[in-house]
Amino acid sequence: MIPYPQIDPVAVAIGPLKVHWYGLMYLAGFATAWWLALRRSRKPWSPVIKSEVEDLILYCAIGVVVGGRAGYMLFYNFGELVSDPLSLFRVWEGGMSFHGGLIGVMLAATLYARKIGTTFPALIDFVAPLVPIGLGLGRLGNFIGQELWGRPTDVPWGMVFPRDPDLLVRHPSQLYQAFLEGLVLFLVLWIYSSKPRPRLAVGGLFVTLYGIFRFAMEFVREPDGHIGFDLFGWMTRGQLLSLPMIAAGIALMVWSYRTQPLPEGRGQAKGGTQ
């Protein structure tokens, strides 16, 4: 067993104002996405130019927060949403869903693509490689906040989370997810998207790999206590939501390579390497 590092979930406290590490991880994720987007906007096939990056990140940030919260209440806490609709707005109580955040980003990308005169597929392919670092940082925030921990285990690197009422040795599944959904997914997508690919191939690869990684990690992650298992006595809500992602991602990539040409960017037409 490895001792859990005692990290205060509150990074900064000024009187009644408390800034949690989880919130700072969100900010760091958006800042990293902004920096990566600036670099990628210099590519001649980029659908986004430098001057459009800041608004793009703002649109996506709103999509992540609104979609993530709405998705959590719809997918994981629908009963409370029905009995108390105002609970949707009590974000300080915690509760965000990746799958809801993904839908939020897709809607934001649709709106922003219309604003700048590009297409939804082109913008999604641009955004997809920017996302994983934020996902990884978010999982680190979960680890520091001692939430979404793993199932009981006897592996040598298991940990006892002090906030766990049962004080069981558990998988640090947040760190597993940070590695796979964050670092590994980022490296694969960033390298893959460093050359022009058929439209929606990058987005399809993101959806496929995230779905596979999330499905696998659910086997070592403790199911939500108020939900348990959804199917067959072992399938969790996260796995149930990831299966359509895997199927859709594979279908997108097959369709993309069979029907879509390589992208033509807007950067050169607007002096894009500025």
mmCIF file of C-alpha atoms in Angstrom:
data_model
loop_
_atom_site.group_PDB
_atom_site.id
_atom_site.type_symbol
_atom_site.label_atom_id
_atom_site.label_comp_id
_atom_site.label_asym_id
_atom_site.label_seq_id
_atom_site.Cartn_x
_atom_site.Cartn_y
_atom_site.Cartn_z
ATOM 1 C CA MET A 1 0.000 0.000 0.000
ATOM 2 C CA ILE A 2 1.169 3.518 -0.819
ATOM 3 C CA PRO A 3 0.192 6.241 1.684
ATOM 4 C CA TYR A 4 -2.222 8.773 0.246
ATOM 5 C CA PRO A 5 -0.456 12.151 -0.016
ATOM 6 C CA GLN A 6 -2.201 14.564 2.304
ATOM 7 C CA ILE A 7 -3.115 17.413 -0.038
ATOM 8 C CA ASP A 8 -5.628 20.026 1.039
ATOM 9 C CA PRO A 9 -8.372 20.154 -1.636
ATOM 10 C CA VAL A 10 -8.517 23.906 -1.009
ATOM 11 C CA ALA A 11 -5.601 25.529 -2.829
ATOM 12 C CA VAL A 12 -6.234 29.081 -1.631
ATOM 13 C CA ALA A 13 -8.464 30.389 1.154
ATOM 14 C CA ILE A 14 -9.078 34.108 1.666
ATOM 15 C CA GLY A 15 -11.636 34.539 4.388
ATOM 16 C CA PRO A 16 -14.854 32.797 3.290
ATOM 17 C CA LEU A 17 -13.544 32.507 -0.278
ATOM 18 C CA LYS A 18 -12.087 29.091 -1.048
ATOM 19 C CA VAL A 19 -10.449 28.121 -4.323
ATOM 20 C CA HIS A 20 -10.252 24.363 -4.799
ATOM 21 C CA TRP A 21 -7.592 22.532 -6.755
ATOM 22 C CA TYR A 22 -10.321 21.045 -8.946
ATOM 23 C CA GLY A 23 -11.302 24.509 -10.149
ATOM 24 C CA LEU A 24 -7.680 25.448 -10.754
ATOM 25 C CA MET A 25 -7.253 22.292 -12.815
ATOM 26 C CA TYR A 26 -10.124 23.428 -15.032
ATOM 27 C CA LEU A 27 -8.434 26.806 -15.517
ATOM 28 C CA ALA A 28 -5.097 25.119 -16.275
ATOM 29 C CA GLY A 29 -6.827 22.875 -18.800
ATOM 30 C CA PHE A 30 -8.392 25.820 -20.627
ATOM 31 C CA ALA A 31 -5.069 27.723 -20.564
ATOM 32 C CA THR A 32 -3.247 24.725 -22.024
ATOM 33 C CA ALA A 33 -5.899 24.309 -24.710
ATOM 34 C CA TRP A 34 -5.490 27.997 -25.619
ATOM 35 C CA TRP A 35 -1.704 27.603 -25.943
ATOM 36 C CA LEU A 36 -1.985 24.441 -28.016
ATOM 37 C CA ALA A 37 -4.638 26.040 -30.230
ATOM 38 C CA LEU A 38 -2.352 28.984 -30.933
ATOM 39 C CA ARG A 39 0.366 26.593 -32.073
ATOM 40 C CA ARG A 40 -1.951 24.486 -34.201
ATOM 41 C CA SER A 41 -3.588 27.569 -35.784
ATOM 42 C CA ARG A 42 -0.308 28.205 -37.626
ATOM 43 C CA LYS A 43 -0.795 25.093 -39.742
ATOM 44 C CA PRO A 44 -1.818 25.921 -43.329
ATOM 45 C CA TRP A 45 -4.805 23.550 -43.153
ATOM 46 C CA SER A 46 -6.087 24.950 -39.858
ATOM 47 C CA PRO A 47 -9.755 26.052 -39.934
ATOM 48 C CA VAL A 48 -8.974 28.558 -37.159
ATOM 49 C CA ILE A 49 -6.584 31.499 -37.324
ATOM 50 C CA LYS A 50 -4.730 33.085 -34.437
ATOM 51 C CA SER A 51 -7.196 35.915 -33.854
ATOM 52 C CA GLU A 52 -10.071 33.419 -33.451
ATOM 53 C CA VAL A 53 -8.473 31.188 -30.828
ATOM 54 C CA GLU A 54 -9.510 33.124 -27.716
ATOM 55 C CA ASP A 55 -13.201 33.160 -28.633
ATOM 56 C CA LEU A 56 -13.027 29.483 -29.566
ATOM 57 C CA ILE A 57 -11.703 28.564 -26.119
ATOM 58 C CA LEU A 58 -14.365 30.739 -24.474
ATOM 59 C CA TYR A 59 -17.160 29.039 -26.421
ATOM 60 C CA CYS A 60 -15.773 25.589 -25.580
ATOM 61 C CA ALA A 61 -15.295 26.482 -21.898
ATOM 62 C CA ILE A 62 -18.947 27.499 -21.641
ATOM 63 C CA GLY A 63 -19.925 24.300 -23.430
ATOM 64 C CA VAL A 64 -17.847 22.174 -21.034
ATOM 65 C CA VAL A 65 -19.267 23.760 -17.878
ATOM 66 C CA VAL A 66 -22.911 23.987 -18.953
ATOM 67 C CA GLY A 67 -22.935 20.641 -20.735
ATOM 68 C CA GLY A 68 -20.934 18.902 -18.022
ATOM 69 C CA ARG A 69 -23.310 20.024 -15.274
ATOM 70 C CA ALA A 70 -26.479 19.344 -17.269
ATOM 71 C CA GLY A 71 -25.136 15.946 -18.311
ATOM 72 C CA TYR A 72 -24.370 14.972 -14.728
ATOM 73 C CA MET A 73 -27.876 15.809 -13.587
ATOM 74 C CA LEU A 74 -29.492 14.046 -16.556
ATOM 75 C CA PHE A 75 -27.284 10.953 -16.685
ATOM 76 C CA TYR A 76 -26.348 10.442 -13.041
ATOM 77 C CA ASN A 77 -28.805 12.343 -10.839
ATOM 78 C CA PHE A 78 -32.046 12.612 -12.776
ATOM 79 C CA GLY A 79 -34.218 11.890 -9.747
ATOM 80 C CA GLU A 80 -32.909 14.929 -7.880
ATOM 81 C CA LEU A 81 -33.251 17.093 -10.989
ATOM 82 C CA VAL A 82 -36.935 16.157 -11.273
ATOM 83 C CA SER A 83 -37.656 16.696 -7.567
ATOM 84 C CA ASP A 84 -35.548 19.860 -7.312
ATOM 85 C CA PRO A 85 -34.884 21.529 -10.706
ATOM 86 C CA LEU A 86 -32.836 24.279 -9.054
ATOM 87 C CA SER A 87 -30.224 21.666 -8.139
ATOM 88 C CA LEU A 88 -29.025 22.025 -11.728
ATOM 89 C CA PHE A 89 -27.544 25.406 -10.827
ATOM 90 C CA ARG A 90 -25.891 24.415 -7.529
ATOM 91 C CA VAL A 91 -22.555 23.703 -9.175
ATOM 92 C CA TRP A 92 -20.684 24.266 -5.897
ATOM 93 C CA GLU A 93 -22.124 20.973 -4.661
ATOM 94 C CA GLY A 94 -20.073 19.154 -7.299
ATOM 95 C CA GLY A 95 -21.072 16.873 -10.128
ATOM 96 C CA MET A 96 -19.814 17.082 -13.735
ATOM 97 C CA SER A 97 -20.156 14.577 -16.564
ATOM 98 C CA PHE A 98 -17.653 14.108 -19.380
ATOM 99 C CA HIS A 99 -20.356 12.862 -21.730
ATOM 100 C CA GLY A 100 -22.460 15.956 -21.032
ATOM 101 C CA GLY A 101 -19.409 18.166 -21.474
ATOM 102 C CA LEU A 102 -18.729 16.518 -24.839
ATOM 103 C CA ILE A 103 -22.243 17.341 -26.022
ATOM 104 C CA GLY A 104 -21.784 20.894 -24.759
ATOM 105 C CA VAL A 105 -18.534 21.309 -26.699
ATOM 106 C CA MET A 106 -20.159 19.927 -29.847
ATOM 107 C CA LEU A 107 -22.969 22.482 -29.583
ATOM 108 C CA ALA A 108 -20.461 25.262 -28.908
ATOM 109 C CA ALA A 109 -18.381 24.177 -31.905
ATOM 110 C CA THR A 110 -21.484 24.245 -34.098
ATOM 111 C CA LEU A 111 -22.223 27.836 -33.103
ATOM 112 C CA TYR A 112 -18.636 29.014 -33.427
ATOM 113 C CA ALA A 113 -18.129 27.306 -36.784
ATOM 114 C CA ARG A 114 -21.066 29.324 -38.150
ATOM 115 C CA LYS A 115 -19.628 32.504 -36.670
ATOM 116 C CA ILE A 116 -16.225 32.188 -38.350
ATOM 117 C CA GLY A 117 -17.455 30.650 -41.585
ATOM 118 C CA THR A 118 -16.021 27.159 -41.301
ATOM 119 C CA THR A 119 -17.645 23.741 -40.902
ATOM 120 C CA PHE A 120 -18.492 21.741 -37.803
ATOM 121 C CA PRO A 121 -16.336 18.734 -38.839
ATOM 122 C CA ALA A 122 -13.322 20.978 -39.449
ATOM 123 C CA LEU A 123 -13.673 22.671 -36.074
ATOM 124 C CA ILE A 124 -14.214 19.416 -34.175
ATOM 125 C CA ASP A 125 -11.034 17.982 -35.681
ATOM 126 C CA PHE A 126 -9.208 21.127 -34.569
ATOM 127 C CA VAL A 127 -10.607 21.022 -31.023
ATOM 128 C CA ALA A 128 -10.261 17.279 -30.317
ATOM 129 C CA PRO A 129 -6.453 17.247 -29.692
ATOM 130 C CA LEU A 130 -6.814 20.206 -27.302
ATOM 131 C CA VAL A 131 -9.112 18.348 -24.916
ATOM 132 C CA PRO A 132 -7.115 15.452 -23.352
ATOM 133 C CA ILE A 133 -4.720 17.545 -21.246
ATOM 134 C CA GLY A 134 -7.721 19.180 -19.591
ATOM 135 C CA LEU A 135 -9.248 15.750 -18.991
ATOM 136 C CA GLY A 136 -6.040 14.551 -17.364
ATOM 137 C CA LEU A 137 -5.804 17.627 -15.149
ATOM 138 C CA GLY A 138 -9.434 17.166 -14.152
ATOM 139 C CA ARG A 139 -8.681 13.617 -12.995
ATOM 140 C CA LEU A 140 -5.793 14.938 -10.930
ATOM 141 C CA GLY A 141 -8.290 17.318 -9.381
ATOM 142 C CA ASN A 142 -10.506 14.326 -8.557
ATOM 143 C CA PHE A 143 -7.522 12.630 -6.917
ATOM 144 C CA ILE A 144 -6.671 15.662 -4.786
ATOM 145 C CA GLY A 145 -10.323 16.100 -3.842
ATOM 146 C CA GLN A 146 -10.577 12.397 -2.906
ATOM 147 C CA GLU A 147 -13.543 11.725 -5.154
ATOM 148 C CA LEU A 148 -14.333 9.105 -7.800
ATOM 149 C CA TRP A 149 -11.846 6.699 -6.247
ATOM 150 C CA GLY A 150 -11.307 3.111 -7.306
ATOM 151 C CA ARG A 151 -12.605 -0.240 -6.178
ATOM 152 C CA PRO A 152 -11.024 -2.203 -3.315
ATOM 153 C CA THR A 153 -7.775 -3.915 -4.316
ATOM 154 C CA ASP A 154 -4.722 -5.742 -2.997
ATOM 155 C CA VAL A 155 -2.248 -4.332 -5.550
ATOM 156 C CA PRO A 156 0.927 -2.896 -3.946
ATOM 157 C CA TRP A 157 0.116 0.637 -5.111
ATOM 158 C CA GLY A 158 -3.361 0.683 -3.596
ATOM 159 C CA MET A 159 -4.272 3.621 -1.371
ATOM 160 C CA VAL A 160 -6.557 4.386 1.541
ATOM 161 C CA PHE A 161 -8.417 7.632 0.908
ATOM 162 C CA PRO A 162 -8.997 9.400 4.242
ATOM 163 C CA ARG A 163 -12.473 10.533 3.142
ATOM 164 C CA ASP A 164 -13.527 6.952 2.387
ATOM 165 C CA PRO A 165 -15.913 5.985 5.225
ATOM 166 C CA ASP A 166 -14.872 2.330 4.858
ATOM 167 C CA LEU A 167 -11.122 3.141 4.792
ATOM 168 C CA LEU A 168 -10.468 0.359 2.284
ATOM 169 C CA VAL A 169 -7.336 -0.030 0.187
ATOM 170 C CA ARG A 170 -8.459 1.113 -3.253
ATOM 171 C CA HIS A 171 -7.186 1.590 -6.783
ATOM 172 C CA PRO A 172 -6.088 5.217 -7.360
ATOM 173 C CA SER A 173 -8.217 5.049 -10.486
ATOM 174 C CA GLN A 174 -8.164 8.829 -10.904
ATOM 175 C CA LEU A 175 -4.445 8.551 -11.682
ATOM 176 C CA TYR A 176 -5.034 5.721 -14.140
ATOM 177 C CA GLN A 177 -7.583 7.880 -15.934
ATOM 178 C CA ALA A 178 -5.291 10.916 -15.863
ATOM 179 C CA PHE A 179 -2.643 8.823 -17.605
ATOM 180 C CA LEU A 180 -4.859 7.231 -20.252
ATOM 181 C CA GLU A 181 -7.489 9.935 -20.875
ATOM 182 C CA GLY A 182 -4.944 12.707 -20.431
ATOM 183 C CA LEU A 183 -1.376 11.925 -21.443
ATOM 184 C CA VAL A 184 -1.812 8.904 -23.737
ATOM 185 C CA LEU A 185 -4.871 10.269 -25.524
ATOM 186 C CA PHE A 186 -3.174 13.636 -26.013
ATOM 187 C CA LEU A 187 0.011 12.159 -27.476
ATOM 188 C CA VAL A 188 -1.874 9.913 -29.894
ATOM 189 C CA LEU A 189 -4.205 12.683 -31.097
ATOM 190 C CA TRP A 190 -1.538 15.389 -31.289
ATOM 191 C CA ILE A 191 0.786 13.210 -33.366
ATOM 192 C CA TYR A 192 -2.034 11.852 -35.531
ATOM 193 C CA SER A 193 -3.416 15.336 -36.230
ATOM 194 C CA SER A 194 -0.011 16.850 -37.020
ATOM 195 C CA LYS A 195 -0.703 16.051 -40.679
ATOM 196 C CA PRO A 196 -3.894 16.687 -42.671
ATOM 197 C CA ARG A 197 -6.478 13.943 -42.171
ATOM 198 C CA PRO A 198 -9.894 13.402 -43.786
ATOM 199 C CA ARG A 199 -12.644 15.392 -42.104
ATOM 200 C CA LEU A 200 -13.869 13.917 -38.799
ATOM 201 C CA ALA A 201 -11.084 11.321 -38.695
ATOM 202 C CA VAL A 202 -9.434 13.126 -35.753
ATOM 203 C CA GLY A 203 -12.757 13.585 -33.991
ATOM 204 C CA GLY A 204 -13.631 9.962 -34.629
ATOM 205 C CA LEU A 205 -10.325 8.774 -33.192
ATOM 206 C CA PHE A 206 -10.863 10.908 -30.082
ATOM 207 C CA VAL A 207 -14.342 9.498 -29.482
ATOM 208 C CA THR A 208 -13.187 5.915 -30.103
ATOM 209 C CA LEU A 209 -10.142 6.008 -27.838
ATOM 210 C CA TYR A 210 -11.827 7.896 -25.023
ATOM 211 C CA GLY A 211 -14.716 5.431 -25.095
ATOM 212 C CA ILE A 212 -12.319 2.464 -24.943
ATOM 213 C CA PHE A 213 -10.198 3.976 -22.162
ATOM 214 C CA ARG A 214 -13.230 4.968 -20.101
ATOM 215 C CA PHE A 215 -14.892 1.584 -20.558
ATOM 216 C CA ALA A 216 -11.723 -0.181 -19.380
ATOM 217 C CA MET A 217 -11.150 2.116 -16.404
ATOM 218 C CA GLU A 218 -14.684 1.576 -15.110
ATOM 219 C CA PHE A 219 -13.641 -1.948 -14.133
ATOM 220 C CA VAL A 220 -11.375 -0.503 -11.427
ATOM 221 C CA ARG A 221 -13.406 2.607 -10.585
ATOM 222 C CA GLU A 222 -16.005 2.441 -7.821
ATOM 223 C CA PRO A 223 -19.524 2.791 -9.280
ATOM 224 C CA ASP A 224 -21.597 5.725 -8.105
ATOM 225 C CA GLY A 225 -23.133 4.707 -4.792
ATOM 226 C CA HIS A 226 -26.656 5.873 -5.677
ATOM 227 C CA ILE A 227 -26.572 4.058 -9.040
ATOM 228 C CA GLY A 228 -24.488 0.902 -8.702
ATOM 229 C CA PHE A 229 -24.472 -1.315 -11.799
ATOM 230 C CA ASP A 230 -26.843 -0.776 -14.711
ATOM 231 C CA LEU A 231 -26.630 -4.070 -16.631
ATOM 232 C CA PHE A 232 -25.621 -7.695 -16.123
ATOM 233 C CA GLY A 233 -24.510 -7.035 -12.562
ATOM 234 C CA TRP A 234 -21.226 -5.493 -13.722
ATOM 235 C CA MET A 235 -21.790 -2.746 -16.318
ATOM 236 C CA THR A 236 -21.635 0.780 -14.892
ATOM 237 C CA ARG A 237 -23.331 3.950 -16.100
ATOM 238 C CA GLY A 238 -20.007 5.191 -17.450
ATOM 239 C CA GLN A 239 -19.578 2.011 -19.513
ATOM 240 C CA LEU A 240 -23.135 2.211 -20.783
ATOM 241 C CA LEU A 241 -22.538 5.772 -21.986
ATOM 242 C CA SER A 242 -19.175 4.866 -23.524
ATOM 243 C CA LEU A 243 -20.421 2.035 -25.745
ATOM 244 C CA PRO A 244 -22.231 4.365 -28.193
ATOM 245 C CA MET A 245 -19.086 6.526 -28.281
ATOM 246 C CA ILE A 246 -16.939 3.590 -29.372
ATOM 247 C CA ALA A 247 -19.408 2.525 -32.057
ATOM 248 C CA ALA A 248 -19.891 6.086 -33.322
ATOM 249 C CA GLY A 249 -16.161 6.787 -33.342
ATOM 250 C CA ILE A 250 -15.326 3.715 -35.398
ATOM 251 C CA ALA A 251 -18.169 4.473 -37.813
ATOM 252 C CA LEU A 252 -16.955 8.069 -38.186
ATOM 253 C CA MET A 253 -13.412 7.003 -39.022
ATOM 254 C CA VAL A 254 -14.548 4.428 -41.592
ATOM 255 C CA TRP A 255 -16.900 6.965 -43.181
ATOM 256 C CA SER A 256 -14.230 9.660 -43.089
ATOM 257 C CA TYR A 257 -11.541 7.658 -44.865
ATOM 258 C CA ARG A 258 -13.993 6.366 -47.465
ATOM 259 C CA THR A 259 -15.707 9.633 -48.351
ATOM 260 C CA GLN A 260 -13.869 12.726 -47.106
ATOM 261 C CA PRO A 261 -11.016 14.617 -48.780
ATOM 262 C CA LEU A 262 -8.054 16.107 -46.967
ATOM 263 C CA PRO A 263 -8.856 19.527 -45.449
ATOM 264 C CA GLU A 264 -8.111 22.887 -46.968
ATOM 265 C CA GLY A 265 -7.421 25.516 -44.330
ATOM 266 C CA ARG A 266 -8.358 29.175 -44.045
ATOM 267 C CA GLY A 267 -5.017 30.238 -42.563
ATOM 268 C CA GLN A 268 -3.174 31.222 -45.729
ATOM 269 C CA ALA A 269 -6.154 33.078 -47.112
ATOM 270 C CA LYS A 270 -6.179 35.318 -44.023
ATOM 271 C CA GLY A 271 -2.461 35.440 -43.419
ATOM 272 C CA GLY A 272 -2.891 32.603 -40.979
ATOM 273 C CA THR A 273 0.663 32.273 -39.621
ATOM 274 C CA GLN A 274 0.469 35.672 -38.017
#
